[in-house]
Protein backbone atom coordinates (compact mmCIF):
# COMPACT_ATOMS: atom_id res chain seq x y z
CA UNK A 1 0.00 0.00 0.00
CA UNK A 2 1.52 3.31 -1.07
CA UNK A 3 1.91 6.05 1.54
CA UNK A 4 -0.41 9.06 1.50
CA UNK A 5 1.34 12.05 -0.04
CA UNK A 6 -0.03 15.58 0.33
CA UNK A 7 -0.28 17.58 -2.87
CA UNK A 8 2.11 20.48 -3.42
CA UNK A 9 0.25 23.76 -3.42
CA UNK A 10 0.72 25.70 -6.65
CA UNK A 11 0.11 29.40 -6.16
CA UNK A 12 -0.56 31.90 -8.91
CA UNK A 13 1.96 34.68 -9.43
CA UNK A 14 -0.52 37.36 -8.47
CA UNK A 15 -1.14 35.62 -5.13
CA UNK A 16 2.60 35.70 -4.44
CA UNK A 17 2.75 39.36 -5.44
CA UNK A 18 -0.28 40.09 -3.23
CA UNK A 19 1.59 38.60 -0.27
CA UNK A 20 4.53 40.91 -0.90
CA UNK A 21 2.34 43.99 -1.29
CA UNK A 22 0.32 43.06 1.80
CA UNK A 23 3.53 42.86 3.83
CA UNK A 24 4.66 46.22 2.47
CA UNK A 25 1.38 47.82 3.51
CA UNK A 26 1.25 46.19 6.93
CA UNK A 27 4.89 46.90 7.76
CA UNK A 28 4.81 50.47 6.44
CA UNK A 29 6.66 50.16 3.15
CA UNK A 30 3.76 51.66 1.20
CA UNK A 31 2.43 54.98 2.48
CA UNK A 32 -1.29 55.76 2.71
CA UNK A 33 -3.20 57.91 0.30
CA UNK A 34 -0.62 58.17 -2.46
CA UNK A 35 -1.06 56.38 -5.77
CA UNK A 36 0.79 53.07 -5.67
CA UNK A 37 3.75 53.20 -8.12
CA UNK A 38 2.90 50.19 -10.25
CA UNK A 39 5.81 50.49 -12.69
CA UNK A 40 8.32 50.81 -9.85
CA UNK A 41 6.84 47.70 -8.26
CA UNK A 42 7.16 45.84 -11.56
CA UNK A 43 10.87 46.63 -11.61
CA UNK A 44 11.54 45.94 -7.93
CA UNK A 45 9.57 42.67 -7.90
CA UNK A 46 10.68 41.56 -11.35
CA UNK A 47 7.18 40.96 -12.71
CA UNK A 48 4.97 42.39 -15.43
CA UNK A 49 2.13 44.80 -14.76
CA UNK A 50 -0.56 42.12 -15.10
CA UNK A 51 0.17 40.26 -11.81
CA UNK A 52 0.62 43.61 -10.07
CA UNK A 53 -2.84 44.70 -11.20
CA UNK A 54 -4.42 41.38 -10.25
CA UNK A 55 -2.76 41.52 -6.83
CA UNK A 56 -4.01 45.07 -6.26
CA UNK A 57 -7.55 44.05 -7.18
CA UNK A 58 -7.31 41.29 -4.57
CA UNK A 59 -6.15 43.80 -1.96
CA UNK A 60 -9.08 46.04 -2.86
CA UNK A 61 -11.39 43.16 -1.95
CA UNK A 62 -9.55 42.82 1.38
CA UNK A 63 -10.01 46.52 2.12
CA UNK A 64 -6.29 47.34 2.23
CA UNK A 65 -6.27 49.18 -1.10
CA UNK A 66 -8.78 51.39 -2.89
CA UNK A 67 -9.17 52.24 -6.57
CA UNK A 68 -9.13 55.92 -7.45
CA UNK A 69 -10.71 56.61 -10.88
CA UNK A 70 -8.24 58.03 -13.41
CA UNK A 71 -5.45 57.85 -10.80
CA UNK A 72 -4.87 54.19 -9.96
CA UNK A 73 -4.66 52.26 -6.69
CA UNK A 74 -3.81 53.69 -3.27
CA UNK A 75 -3.32 52.28 0.20
CA UNK A 76 -6.58 52.78 2.02
CA UNK A 77 -6.55 54.97 5.13
CA UNK A 78 -8.54 54.40 8.30
CA UNK A 79 -10.12 57.14 10.36
CA UNK A 80 -9.56 56.77 14.09
CA UNK A 81 -13.25 56.28 14.80
CA UNK A 82 -13.56 53.67 12.08
CA UNK A 83 -10.61 51.70 13.44
CA UNK A 84 -11.98 51.82 16.99
CA UNK A 85 -15.41 50.58 15.91
CA UNK A 86 -13.91 47.74 13.88
CA UNK A 87 -11.71 46.70 16.82
CA UNK A 88 -14.75 46.63 19.09
CA UNK A 89 -16.53 44.33 16.66
CA UNK A 90 -13.45 42.18 16.09
CA UNK A 91 -13.07 41.70 19.85
CA UNK A 92 -16.60 40.35 20.11
CA UNK A 93 -16.22 38.11 17.07
CA UNK A 94 -13.00 36.55 18.35
CA UNK A 95 -14.39 36.20 21.85
CA UNK A 96 -17.44 34.36 20.53
CA UNK A 97 -15.22 32.23 18.30
CA UNK A 98 -13.19 31.04 21.29
CA UNK A 99 -16.35 29.74 22.97
CA UNK A 100 -17.20 27.69 19.91
CA UNK A 101 -13.58 26.58 19.51
CA UNK A 102 -13.52 25.17 23.05
CA UNK A 103 -16.73 23.30 22.32
CA UNK A 104 -16.14 22.13 18.75
CA UNK A 105 -12.42 22.35 18.01
CA UNK A 106 -10.64 19.09 17.26
CA UNK A 107 -7.73 17.95 19.40
CA UNK A 108 -5.53 18.07 16.31
CA UNK A 109 -6.59 21.62 15.53
CA UNK A 110 -5.79 22.76 19.05
CA UNK A 111 -2.38 21.05 18.84
CA UNK A 112 -1.70 23.05 15.66
CA UNK A 113 -2.45 26.25 17.55
CA UNK A 114 0.03 25.17 20.24
CA UNK A 115 2.69 24.55 17.58
CA UNK A 116 2.09 27.99 16.07
CA UNK A 117 2.41 29.45 19.54
CA UNK A 118 5.81 27.83 20.10
CA UNK A 119 7.04 29.13 16.73
CA UNK A 120 5.74 32.59 17.65
CA UNK A 121 7.70 32.55 20.91
CA UNK A 122 10.86 31.72 18.98
CA UNK A 123 10.23 34.71 16.70
CA UNK A 124 9.69 36.93 19.74
CA UNK A 125 12.96 35.82 21.35
CA UNK A 126 14.73 36.53 18.06
CA UNK A 127 13.18 39.99 17.83
CA UNK A 128 11.68 39.08 14.45
CA UNK A 129 8.58 41.29 14.45
CA UNK A 130 7.54 40.40 10.90
CA UNK A 131 7.50 36.64 11.54
CA UNK A 132 6.02 37.09 15.00
CA UNK A 133 3.13 39.09 13.58
CA UNK A 134 2.35 36.56 10.85
CA UNK A 135 2.36 33.67 13.33
CA UNK A 136 0.27 35.74 15.74
CA UNK A 137 -2.34 36.31 13.03
CA UNK A 138 -2.23 32.62 12.08
CA UNK A 139 -3.10 31.79 15.69
CA UNK A 140 -6.06 34.17 15.79
CA UNK A 141 -7.30 32.96 12.40
CA UNK A 142 -6.78 29.34 13.43
CA UNK A 143 -8.81 29.72 16.62
CA UNK A 144 -11.65 31.29 14.64
CA UNK A 145 -11.59 28.36 12.18
CA UNK A 146 -11.87 25.97 15.13
CA UNK A 147 -15.33 27.46 15.72
CA UNK A 148 -16.51 25.49 12.67
CA UNK A 149 -18.85 28.37 11.85
CA UNK A 150 -18.23 29.42 8.26
CA UNK A 151 -20.17 32.71 8.34
CA UNK A 152 -18.16 33.68 11.41
CA UNK A 153 -14.90 32.72 9.69
CA UNK A 154 -15.78 34.81 6.63
CA UNK A 155 -16.88 37.84 8.65
CA UNK A 156 -13.69 37.63 10.71
CA UNK A 157 -11.52 37.35 7.59
CA UNK A 158 -13.00 40.50 6.05
CA UNK A 159 -12.69 42.54 9.22
CA UNK A 160 -9.26 41.24 10.21
CA UNK A 161 -7.78 42.04 6.80
CA UNK A 162 -8.81 45.69 7.17
CA UNK A 163 -7.10 45.85 10.56
CA UNK A 164 -3.81 44.12 9.74
CA UNK A 165 -1.78 47.33 9.79
CA UNK A 166 -3.42 48.48 13.01
CA UNK A 167 -2.70 45.15 14.69
CA UNK A 168 0.91 45.25 13.50
CA UNK A 169 1.37 48.68 15.11
CA UNK A 170 0.06 47.42 18.44
CA UNK A 171 3.40 45.73 19.24
CA UNK A 172 5.72 48.62 18.43
CA UNK A 173 6.56 49.21 22.09
CA UNK A 174 8.46 46.45 23.89
CA UNK A 175 6.04 46.60 26.82
CA UNK A 176 3.06 46.07 24.50
CA UNK A 177 4.84 43.22 22.76
CA UNK A 178 5.58 41.48 26.07
CA UNK A 179 1.97 41.97 27.18
CA UNK A 180 0.75 40.40 23.94
CA UNK A 181 3.00 37.38 24.47
CA UNK A 182 1.73 36.98 28.04
CA UNK A 183 -1.86 37.16 26.81
CA UNK A 184 -1.17 34.47 24.23
CA UNK A 185 0.32 32.21 26.89
CA UNK A 186 -2.91 32.54 28.89
CA UNK A 187 -5.05 32.10 25.77
CA UNK A 188 -3.30 28.84 24.90
CA UNK A 189 -3.62 27.54 28.46
CA UNK A 190 -7.38 28.15 28.41
CA UNK A 191 -7.75 26.67 24.94
CA UNK A 192 -5.88 23.49 25.88
CA UNK A 193 -8.18 23.15 28.89
CA UNK A 194 -11.22 24.01 26.74
CA UNK A 195 -12.13 26.56 29.38
CA UNK A 196 -14.55 28.74 27.42
CA UNK A 197 -15.71 30.65 30.50
CA UNK A 198 -12.19 31.98 31.06
CA UNK A 199 -11.08 32.19 27.44
CA UNK A 200 -13.89 34.29 25.98
CA UNK A 201 -13.41 37.40 28.18
CA UNK A 202 -9.64 37.01 27.92
CA UNK A 203 -9.70 37.07 24.12
CA UNK A 204 -12.21 39.92 24.02
CA UNK A 205 -10.07 42.05 26.32
CA UNK A 206 -6.89 41.08 24.42
CA UNK A 207 -8.29 42.43 21.15
CA UNK A 208 -9.86 45.50 22.74
CA UNK A 209 -6.47 46.42 24.24
CA UNK A 210 -5.11 46.94 20.73
CA UNK A 211 -6.77 50.36 20.67
CA UNK A 212 -4.84 51.57 23.72
CA UNK A 213 -1.59 50.57 22.01
CA UNK A 214 -2.32 52.24 18.67
CA UNK A 215 -4.54 55.26 19.33
CA UNK A 216 -1.56 57.62 19.61
CA UNK A 217 -0.60 56.68 16.04
CA UNK A 218 -3.60 58.46 14.60
CA UNK A 219 -2.45 61.84 13.46
CA UNK A 220 1.15 60.78 12.71
CA UNK A 221 1.55 61.59 9.02
CA UNK A 222 4.16 58.89 8.52
CA UNK A 223 1.92 56.04 9.64
CA UNK A 224 0.62 54.08 6.61
CA UNK A 225 -2.99 53.00 6.62
CA UNK A 226 -4.12 55.53 9.23
CA UNK A 227 -5.71 58.90 8.64
CA UNK A 228 -6.02 61.40 11.48
CA UNK A 229 -6.27 61.57 15.24
CA UNK A 230 -9.69 61.34 16.81
CA UNK A 231 -11.04 64.50 18.35
XYZ file of C-alpha atoms in Angstrom, residues 42-210:
169
model
C 7.163 45.841 -11.565
C 10.868 46.627 -11.611
C 11.541 45.935 -7.933
C 9.572 42.668 -7.899
C 10.683 41.556 -11.348
C 7.185 40.958 -12.713
C 4.970 42.392 -15.430
C 2.132 44.796 -14.758
C -0.562 42.115 -15.097
C 0.170 40.256 -11.813
C 0.625 43.611 -10.072
C -2.842 44.704 -11.201
C -4.421 41.377 -10.248
C -2.761 41.522 -6.832
C -4.007 45.070 -6.263
C -7.551 44.049 -7.180
C -7.314 41.289 -4.568
C -6.152 43.796 -1.956
C -9.084 46.043 -2.863
C -11.393 43.162 -1.946
C -9.554 42.819 1.377
C -10.010 46.522 2.121
C -6.292 47.341 2.227
C -6.271 49.178 -1.102
C -8.782 51.386 -2.892
C -9.169 52.240 -6.573
C -9.126 55.924 -7.450
C -10.707 56.608 -10.883
C -8.240 58.032 -13.410
C -5.446 57.849 -10.796
C -4.873 54.191 -9.961
C -4.658 52.261 -6.689
C -3.812 53.691 -3.270
C -3.319 52.276 0.200
C -6.584 52.778 2.025
C -6.549 54.973 5.126
C -8.543 54.405 8.297
C -10.119 57.141 10.363
C -9.561 56.769 14.092
C -13.252 56.278 14.802
C -13.561 53.665 12.081
C -10.606 51.704 13.442
C -11.981 51.818 16.990
C -15.409 50.575 15.911
C -13.910 47.742 13.884
C -11.713 46.702 16.822
C -14.751 46.631 19.089
C -16.528 44.327 16.663
C -13.447 42.181 16.086
C -13.073 41.699 19.846
C -16.604 40.355 20.108
C -16.218 38.106 17.072
C -12.998 36.551 18.348
C -14.394 36.199 21.854
C -17.442 34.362 20.526
C -15.220 32.228 18.300
C -13.195 31.035 21.288
C -16.355 29.740 22.972
C -17.201 27.686 19.911
C -13.578 26.582 19.506
C -13.522 25.168 23.045
C -16.735 23.301 22.324
C -16.139 22.133 18.745
C -12.425 22.350 18.005
C -10.638 19.091 17.258
C -7.730 17.947 19.403
C -5.533 18.071 16.306
C -6.593 21.625 15.534
C -5.787 22.755 19.052
C -2.377 21.049 18.840
C -1.699 23.048 15.664
C -2.447 26.255 17.553
C 0.028 25.167 20.241
C 2.693 24.552 17.579
C 2.092 27.988 16.067
C 2.412 29.453 19.544
C 5.815 27.832 20.098
C 7.037 29.134 16.734
C 5.738 32.593 17.654
C 7.702 32.553 20.907
C 10.863 31.723 18.979
C 10.228 34.709 16.701
C 9.692 36.927 19.740
C 12.959 35.820 21.346
C 14.733 36.530 18.060
C 13.176 39.985 17.835
C 11.680 39.081 14.451
C 8.580 41.290 14.451
C 7.535 40.398 10.905
C 7.505 36.640 11.538
C 6.024 37.093 15.000
C 3.127 39.086 13.581
C 2.349 36.564 10.847
C 2.356 33.673 13.329
C 0.267 35.740 15.737
C -2.340 36.307 13.029
C -2.232 32.618 12.084
C -3.100 31.794 15.694
C -6.060 34.173 15.788
C -7.302 32.955 12.400
C -6.784 29.339 13.428
C -8.806 29.717 16.617
C -11.649 31.290 14.640
C -11.588 28.364 12.183
C -11.873 25.965 15.130
C -15.329 27.456 15.716
C -16.511 25.485 12.665
C -18.849 28.367 11.854
C -18.226 29.418 8.261
C -20.173 32.711 8.342
C -18.162 33.682 11.412
C -14.902 32.717 9.693
C -15.782 34.806 6.628
C -16.882 37.840 8.649
C -13.689 37.633 10.710
C -11.518 37.351 7.594
C -13.000 40.502 6.049
C -12.686 42.538 9.224
C -9.263 41.242 10.209
C -7.781 42.042 6.803
C -8.808 45.688 7.174
C -7.099 45.853 10.561
C -3.811 44.116 9.737
C -1.776 47.331 9.787
C -3.418 48.483 13.009
C -2.704 45.148 14.692
C 0.907 45.251 13.504
C 1.366 48.676 15.108
C 0.060 47.421 18.444
C 3.396 45.731 19.237
C 5.721 48.622 18.430
C 6.561 49.212 22.088
C 8.460 46.450 23.888
C 6.037 46.601 26.824
C 3.061 46.074 24.499
C 4.840 43.216 22.760
C 5.579 41.477 26.073
C 1.972 41.974 27.183
C 0.753 40.397 23.943
C 2.997 37.378 24.471
C 1.729 36.981 28.042
C -1.862 37.159 26.806
C -1.168 34.469 24.231
C 0.322 32.207 26.889
C -2.909 32.542 28.891
C -5.054 32.098 25.770
C -3.295 28.841 24.902
C -3.625 27.542 28.462
C -7.375 28.155 28.412
C -7.752 26.667 24.937
C -5.878 23.488 25.880
C -8.176 23.151 28.893
C -11.217 24.014 26.738
C -12.130 26.562 29.383
C -14.552 28.743 27.422
C -15.705 30.651 30.503
C -12.186 31.983 31.059
C -11.083 32.193 27.440
C -13.890 34.291 25.975
C -13.407 37.398 28.181
C -9.635 37.007 27.921
C -9.705 37.071 24.123
C -12.209 39.925 24.023
C -10.066 42.049 26.322
C -6.893 41.082 24.418
C -8.293 42.431 21.146
C -9.863 45.503 22.735
C -6.470 46.421 24.242
C -5.115 46.944 20.729
